[in-house]
mmCIF file of C-alpha atoms in Angstrom:
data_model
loop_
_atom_site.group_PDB
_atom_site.id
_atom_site.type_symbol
_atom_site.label_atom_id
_atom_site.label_comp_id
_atom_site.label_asym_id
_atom_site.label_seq_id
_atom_site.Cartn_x
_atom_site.Cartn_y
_atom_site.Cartn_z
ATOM 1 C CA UNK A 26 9.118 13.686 8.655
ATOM 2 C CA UNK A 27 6.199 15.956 7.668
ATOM 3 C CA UNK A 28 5.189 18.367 10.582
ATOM 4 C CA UNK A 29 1.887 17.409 12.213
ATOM 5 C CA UNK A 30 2.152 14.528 9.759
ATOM 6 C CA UNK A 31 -0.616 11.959 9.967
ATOM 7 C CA UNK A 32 0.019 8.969 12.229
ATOM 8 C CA UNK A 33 -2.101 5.658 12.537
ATOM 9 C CA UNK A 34 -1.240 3.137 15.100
ATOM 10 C CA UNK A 35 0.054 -0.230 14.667
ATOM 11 C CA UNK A 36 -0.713 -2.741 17.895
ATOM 12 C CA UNK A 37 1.732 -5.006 18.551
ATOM 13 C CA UNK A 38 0.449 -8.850 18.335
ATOM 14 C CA UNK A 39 2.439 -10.173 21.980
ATOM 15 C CA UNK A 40 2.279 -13.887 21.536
ATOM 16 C CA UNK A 41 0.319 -15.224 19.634
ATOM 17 C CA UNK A 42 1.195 -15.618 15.168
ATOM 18 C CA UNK A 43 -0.821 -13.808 12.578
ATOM 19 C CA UNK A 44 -1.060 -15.977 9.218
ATOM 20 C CA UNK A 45 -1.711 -14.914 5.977
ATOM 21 C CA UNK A 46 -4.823 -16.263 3.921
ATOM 22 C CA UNK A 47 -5.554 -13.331 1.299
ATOM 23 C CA UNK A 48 -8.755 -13.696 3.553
ATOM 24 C CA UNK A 49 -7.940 -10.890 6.397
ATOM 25 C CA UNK A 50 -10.482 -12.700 8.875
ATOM 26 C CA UNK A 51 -7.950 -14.166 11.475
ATOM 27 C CA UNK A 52 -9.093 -12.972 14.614
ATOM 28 C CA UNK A 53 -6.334 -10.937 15.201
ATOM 29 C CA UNK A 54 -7.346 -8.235 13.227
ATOM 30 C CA UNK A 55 -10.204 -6.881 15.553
ATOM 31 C CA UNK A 56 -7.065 -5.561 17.255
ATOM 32 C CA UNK A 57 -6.007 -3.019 14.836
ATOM 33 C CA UNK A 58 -7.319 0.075 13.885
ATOM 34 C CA UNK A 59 -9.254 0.496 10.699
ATOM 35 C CA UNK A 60 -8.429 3.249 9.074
ATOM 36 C CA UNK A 61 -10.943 4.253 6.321
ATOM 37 C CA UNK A 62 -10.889 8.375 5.471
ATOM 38 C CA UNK A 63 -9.386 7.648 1.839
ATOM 39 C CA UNK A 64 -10.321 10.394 -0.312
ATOM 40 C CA UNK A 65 -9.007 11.656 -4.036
ATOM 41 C CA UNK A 66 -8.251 14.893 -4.193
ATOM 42 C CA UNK A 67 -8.276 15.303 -7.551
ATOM 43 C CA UNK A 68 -12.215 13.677 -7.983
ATOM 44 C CA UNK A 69 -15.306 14.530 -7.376
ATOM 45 C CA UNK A 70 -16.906 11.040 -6.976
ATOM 46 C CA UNK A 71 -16.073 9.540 -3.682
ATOM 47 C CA UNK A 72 -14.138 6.425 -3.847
ATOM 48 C CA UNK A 73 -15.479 3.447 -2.352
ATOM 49 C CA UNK A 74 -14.623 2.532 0.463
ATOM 50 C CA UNK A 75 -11.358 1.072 2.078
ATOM 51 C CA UNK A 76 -10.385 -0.310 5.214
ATOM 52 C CA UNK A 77 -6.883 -1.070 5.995
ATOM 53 C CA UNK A 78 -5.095 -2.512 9.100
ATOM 54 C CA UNK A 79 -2.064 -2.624 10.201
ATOM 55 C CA UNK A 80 -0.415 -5.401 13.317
ATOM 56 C CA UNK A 81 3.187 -6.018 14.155
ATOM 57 C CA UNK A 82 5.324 -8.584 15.991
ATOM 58 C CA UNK A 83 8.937 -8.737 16.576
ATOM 59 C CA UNK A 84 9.102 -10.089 12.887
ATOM 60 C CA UNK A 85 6.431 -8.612 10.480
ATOM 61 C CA UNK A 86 4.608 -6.260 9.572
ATOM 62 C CA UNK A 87 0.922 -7.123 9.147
ATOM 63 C CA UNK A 88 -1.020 -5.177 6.609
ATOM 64 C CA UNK A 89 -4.794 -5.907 5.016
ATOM 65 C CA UNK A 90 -6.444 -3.401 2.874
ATOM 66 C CA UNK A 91 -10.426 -4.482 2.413
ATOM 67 C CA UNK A 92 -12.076 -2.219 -0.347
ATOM 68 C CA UNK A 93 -15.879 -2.883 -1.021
ATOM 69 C CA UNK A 94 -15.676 -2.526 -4.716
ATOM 70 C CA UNK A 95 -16.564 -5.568 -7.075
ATOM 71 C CA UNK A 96 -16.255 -4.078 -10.078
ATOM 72 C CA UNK A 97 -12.956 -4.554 -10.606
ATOM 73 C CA UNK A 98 -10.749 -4.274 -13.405
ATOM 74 C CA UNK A 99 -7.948 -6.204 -14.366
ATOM 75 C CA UNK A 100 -5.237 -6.772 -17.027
ATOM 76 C CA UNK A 101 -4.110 -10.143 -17.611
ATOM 77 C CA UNK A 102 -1.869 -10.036 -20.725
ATOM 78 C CA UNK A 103 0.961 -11.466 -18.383
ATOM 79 C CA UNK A 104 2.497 -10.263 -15.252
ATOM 80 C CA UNK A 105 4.600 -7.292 -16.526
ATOM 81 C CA UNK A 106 4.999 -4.058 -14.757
ATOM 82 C CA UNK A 107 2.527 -2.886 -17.592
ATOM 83 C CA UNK A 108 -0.127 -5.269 -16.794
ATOM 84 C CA UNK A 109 -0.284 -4.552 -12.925
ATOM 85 C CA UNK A 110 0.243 -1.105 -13.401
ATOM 86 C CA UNK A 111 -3.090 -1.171 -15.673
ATOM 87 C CA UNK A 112 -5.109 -2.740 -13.080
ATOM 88 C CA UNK A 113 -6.850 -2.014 -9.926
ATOM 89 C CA UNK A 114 -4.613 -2.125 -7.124
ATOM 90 C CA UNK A 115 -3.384 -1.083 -3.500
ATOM 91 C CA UNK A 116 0.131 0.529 -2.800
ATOM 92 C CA UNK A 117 2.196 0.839 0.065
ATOM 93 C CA UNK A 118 5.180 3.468 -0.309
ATOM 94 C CA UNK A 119 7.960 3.263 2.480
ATOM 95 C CA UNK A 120 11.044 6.279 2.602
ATOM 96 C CA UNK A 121 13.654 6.612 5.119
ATOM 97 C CA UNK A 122 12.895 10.422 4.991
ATOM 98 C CA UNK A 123 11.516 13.103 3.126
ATOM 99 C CA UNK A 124 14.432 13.132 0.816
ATOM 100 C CA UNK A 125 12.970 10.600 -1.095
ATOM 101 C CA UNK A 126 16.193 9.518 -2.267
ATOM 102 C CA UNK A 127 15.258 6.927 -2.525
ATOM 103 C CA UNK A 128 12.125 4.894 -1.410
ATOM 104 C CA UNK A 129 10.280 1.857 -1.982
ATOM 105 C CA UNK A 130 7.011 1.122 -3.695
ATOM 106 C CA UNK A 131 4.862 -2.267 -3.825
ATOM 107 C CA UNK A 132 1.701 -2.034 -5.302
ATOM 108 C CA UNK A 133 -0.449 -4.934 -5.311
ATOM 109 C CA UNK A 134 -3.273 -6.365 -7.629
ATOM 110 C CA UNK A 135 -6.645 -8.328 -6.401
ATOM 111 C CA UNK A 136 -4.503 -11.065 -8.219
ATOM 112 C CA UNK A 137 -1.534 -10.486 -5.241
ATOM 113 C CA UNK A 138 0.527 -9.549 -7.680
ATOM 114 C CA UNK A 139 3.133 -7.548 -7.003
ATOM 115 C CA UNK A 140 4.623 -4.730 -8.653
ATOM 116 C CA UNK A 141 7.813 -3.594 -6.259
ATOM 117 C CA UNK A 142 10.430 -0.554 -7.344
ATOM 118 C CA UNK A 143 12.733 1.315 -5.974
ATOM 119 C CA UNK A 144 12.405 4.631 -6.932
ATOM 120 C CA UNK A 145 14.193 8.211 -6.351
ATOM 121 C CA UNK A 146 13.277 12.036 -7.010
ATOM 122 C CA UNK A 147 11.564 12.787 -10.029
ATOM 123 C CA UNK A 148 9.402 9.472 -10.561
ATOM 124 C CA UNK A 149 12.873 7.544 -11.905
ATOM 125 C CA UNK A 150 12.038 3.998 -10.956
ATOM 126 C CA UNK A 151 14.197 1.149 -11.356
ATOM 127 C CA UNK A 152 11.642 -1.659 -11.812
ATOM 128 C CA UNK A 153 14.896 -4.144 -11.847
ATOM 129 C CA UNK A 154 14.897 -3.474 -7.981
ATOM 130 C CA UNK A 155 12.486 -6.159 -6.133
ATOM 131 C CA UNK A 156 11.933 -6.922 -2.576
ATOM 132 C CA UNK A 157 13.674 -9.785 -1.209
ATOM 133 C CA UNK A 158 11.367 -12.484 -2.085
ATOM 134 C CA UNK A 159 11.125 -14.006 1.359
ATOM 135 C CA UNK A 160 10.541 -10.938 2.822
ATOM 136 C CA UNK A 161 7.484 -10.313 2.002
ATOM 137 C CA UNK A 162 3.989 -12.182 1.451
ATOM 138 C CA UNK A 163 1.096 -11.180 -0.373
ATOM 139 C CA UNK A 164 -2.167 -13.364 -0.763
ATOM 140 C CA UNK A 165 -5.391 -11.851 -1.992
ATOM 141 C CA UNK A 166 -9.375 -13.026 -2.402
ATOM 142 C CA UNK A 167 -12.864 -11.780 -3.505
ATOM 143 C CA UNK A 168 -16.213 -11.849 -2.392
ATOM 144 C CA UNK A 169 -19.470 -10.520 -3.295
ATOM 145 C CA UNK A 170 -18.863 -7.304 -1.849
ATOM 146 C CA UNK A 171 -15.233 -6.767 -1.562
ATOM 147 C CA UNK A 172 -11.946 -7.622 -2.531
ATOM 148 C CA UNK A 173 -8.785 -7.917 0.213
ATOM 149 C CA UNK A 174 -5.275 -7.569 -0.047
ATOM 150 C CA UNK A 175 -3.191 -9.148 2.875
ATOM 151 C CA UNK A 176 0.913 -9.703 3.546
ATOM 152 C CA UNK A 177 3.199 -9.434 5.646
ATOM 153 C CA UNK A 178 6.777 -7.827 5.425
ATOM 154 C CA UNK A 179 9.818 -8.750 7.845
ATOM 155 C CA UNK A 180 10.720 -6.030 10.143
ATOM 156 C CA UNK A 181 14.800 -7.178 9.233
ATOM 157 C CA UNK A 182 14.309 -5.987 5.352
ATOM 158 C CA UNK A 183 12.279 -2.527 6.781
ATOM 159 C CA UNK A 184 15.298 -2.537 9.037
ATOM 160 C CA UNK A 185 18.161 -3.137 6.406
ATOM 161 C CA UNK A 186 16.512 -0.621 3.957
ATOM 162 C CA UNK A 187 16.509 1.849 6.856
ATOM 163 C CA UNK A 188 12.413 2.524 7.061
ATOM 164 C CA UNK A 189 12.220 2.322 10.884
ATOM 165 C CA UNK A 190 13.654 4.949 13.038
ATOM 166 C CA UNK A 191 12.780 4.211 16.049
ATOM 167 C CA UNK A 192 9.360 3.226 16.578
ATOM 168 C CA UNK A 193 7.845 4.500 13.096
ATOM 169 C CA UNK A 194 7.725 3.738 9.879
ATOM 170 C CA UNK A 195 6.854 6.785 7.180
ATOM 171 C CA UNK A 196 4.775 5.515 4.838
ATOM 172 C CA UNK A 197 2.089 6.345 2.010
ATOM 173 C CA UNK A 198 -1.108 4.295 1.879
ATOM 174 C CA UNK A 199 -2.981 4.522 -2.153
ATOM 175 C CA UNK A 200 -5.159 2.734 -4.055
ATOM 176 C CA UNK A 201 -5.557 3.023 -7.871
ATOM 177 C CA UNK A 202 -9.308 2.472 -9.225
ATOM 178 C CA UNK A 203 -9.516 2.101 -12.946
ATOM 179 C CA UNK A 204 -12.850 2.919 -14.718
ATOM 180 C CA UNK A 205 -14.094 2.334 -18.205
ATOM 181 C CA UNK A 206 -14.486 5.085 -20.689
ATOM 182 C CA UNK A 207 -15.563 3.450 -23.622
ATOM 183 C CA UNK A 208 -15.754 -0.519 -22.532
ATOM 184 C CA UNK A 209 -12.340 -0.226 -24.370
ATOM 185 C CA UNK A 210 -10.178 2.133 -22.456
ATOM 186 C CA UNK A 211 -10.239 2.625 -18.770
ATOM 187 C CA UNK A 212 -8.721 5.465 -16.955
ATOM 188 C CA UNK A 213 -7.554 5.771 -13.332
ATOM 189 C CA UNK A 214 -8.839 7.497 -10.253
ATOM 190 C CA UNK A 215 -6.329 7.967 -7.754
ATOM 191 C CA UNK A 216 -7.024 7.298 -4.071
ATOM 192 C CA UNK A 217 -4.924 7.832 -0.486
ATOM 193 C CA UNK A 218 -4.991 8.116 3.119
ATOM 194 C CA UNK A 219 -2.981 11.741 2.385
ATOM 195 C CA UNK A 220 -3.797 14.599 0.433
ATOM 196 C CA UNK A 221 -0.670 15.906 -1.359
ATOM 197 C CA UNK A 222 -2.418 18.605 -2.589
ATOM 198 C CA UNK A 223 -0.812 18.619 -5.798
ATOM 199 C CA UNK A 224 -2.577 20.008 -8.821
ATOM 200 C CA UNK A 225 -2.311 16.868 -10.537
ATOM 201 C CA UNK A 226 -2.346 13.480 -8.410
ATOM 202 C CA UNK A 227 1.119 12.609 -7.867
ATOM 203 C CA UNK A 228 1.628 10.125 -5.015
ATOM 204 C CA UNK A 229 5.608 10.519 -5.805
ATOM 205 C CA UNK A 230 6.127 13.484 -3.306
ATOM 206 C CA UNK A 231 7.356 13.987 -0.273
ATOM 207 C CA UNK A 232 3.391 15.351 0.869
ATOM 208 C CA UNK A 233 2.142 12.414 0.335
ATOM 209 C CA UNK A 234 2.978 10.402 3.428
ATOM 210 C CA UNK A 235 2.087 9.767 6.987
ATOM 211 C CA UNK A 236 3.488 7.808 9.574
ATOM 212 C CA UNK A 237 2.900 4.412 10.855
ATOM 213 C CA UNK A 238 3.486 4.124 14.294
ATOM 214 C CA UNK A 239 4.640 1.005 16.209
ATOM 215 C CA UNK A 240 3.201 0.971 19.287
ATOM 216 C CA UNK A 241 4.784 -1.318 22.184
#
């Protein structure tokens, strides 16, 4: 782990069951902590803004990223790595340590599309790799001010890939924000909960991650 690493806390949900509507508005998320100091290091327009949460039960882990942004940009030639990775999106990186060798990357449209690697040093991803498919669940919506992003991954795949030592899971929290040039060609600004401080933005490093914490 990084030292003095970043850490956000993840309540545990005791007994009652968290379900997924691509909505985030079950009750139990007034439990969790909303963690919303995004920035992008390598911009000088501030990035709108994001909340995401985090909850946990002996099975899942709960996540919901809310982003007030409408105008949103999307590619839907078809559902190829190319498409999703040319569209607004959230991302959730997971490594067993700083090694990075390897670790695990879903990013996720406002479609809930899912683009999931695994990758190793370098930026070498094997986009043959996927999540086991009932592991995780990811279910999305809009509204007129926002766009959400909710799922839920089993603690036994965290567990088999090795991403939870002890209580914590170290983990990098991004969002990519695409923005016209021309009405014709958008480029990206790049958004997370860490500063790498990189020259260029690079989310593929071991600076870019913090911890989530499991709380009991």
């Amino acid at each position: 782990m990084e030292q003095n690493a970043k850490t956000y806390e993840v309540h545990l949900i005791a007994n009652e069951k968290l379900k997924i509507t691509g909505k985030g508005d079950n009750i139990l998320w007034k439990d969790a902590v909303v963690l919303s100091n995004f920035i992008s290091p390598w911009s000088s327009e501030n990035p709108s803004r994001i909340e995401f949460r985090a909850l946990w039960d002996k099975n899942y882990l709960f996540f919901c990223f809310k982003v007030y942004d409408t105008n949103i940009h999307i590619d839907k030639k078809d559902n190829s790595v190319y498409s999703i990775g040319n569209s607004d999106r959230v991302e959730l990186f997971f490594r067993p340590d700083r090694s990075l060798n390897p670790y695990y990357c879903l990013e996720m449209d406002t479609e809930a599309r899912i683009m999931d690697f695994i990758a190793y040093p370098n930026k070498k991803f094997d986009y043959n790799w996927n999540w086991p498919e009932n592991d995780i669940t990811v279910k999305s919506s809009k509204n007129d001010t926002s766009f959400t992003v909710e799922g839920a991954i089993s603690i036994e795949s965290l567990k088999k890939f090795h991403l939870i030592k002890g209580d914590k899971i170290e983990t990098g929290i991004f969002r990519a924000k695409y923005n016209s040039i021309d009405n014709k060609n958008f480029e990206p600004t790049w958004i997370t909960w860490i500063n790498p401080k990189t020259e260029t933005p690079n989310f593929h490093t071991p600076t870019s991650f913090g911890i989530l914490h499991l709380m009991p």
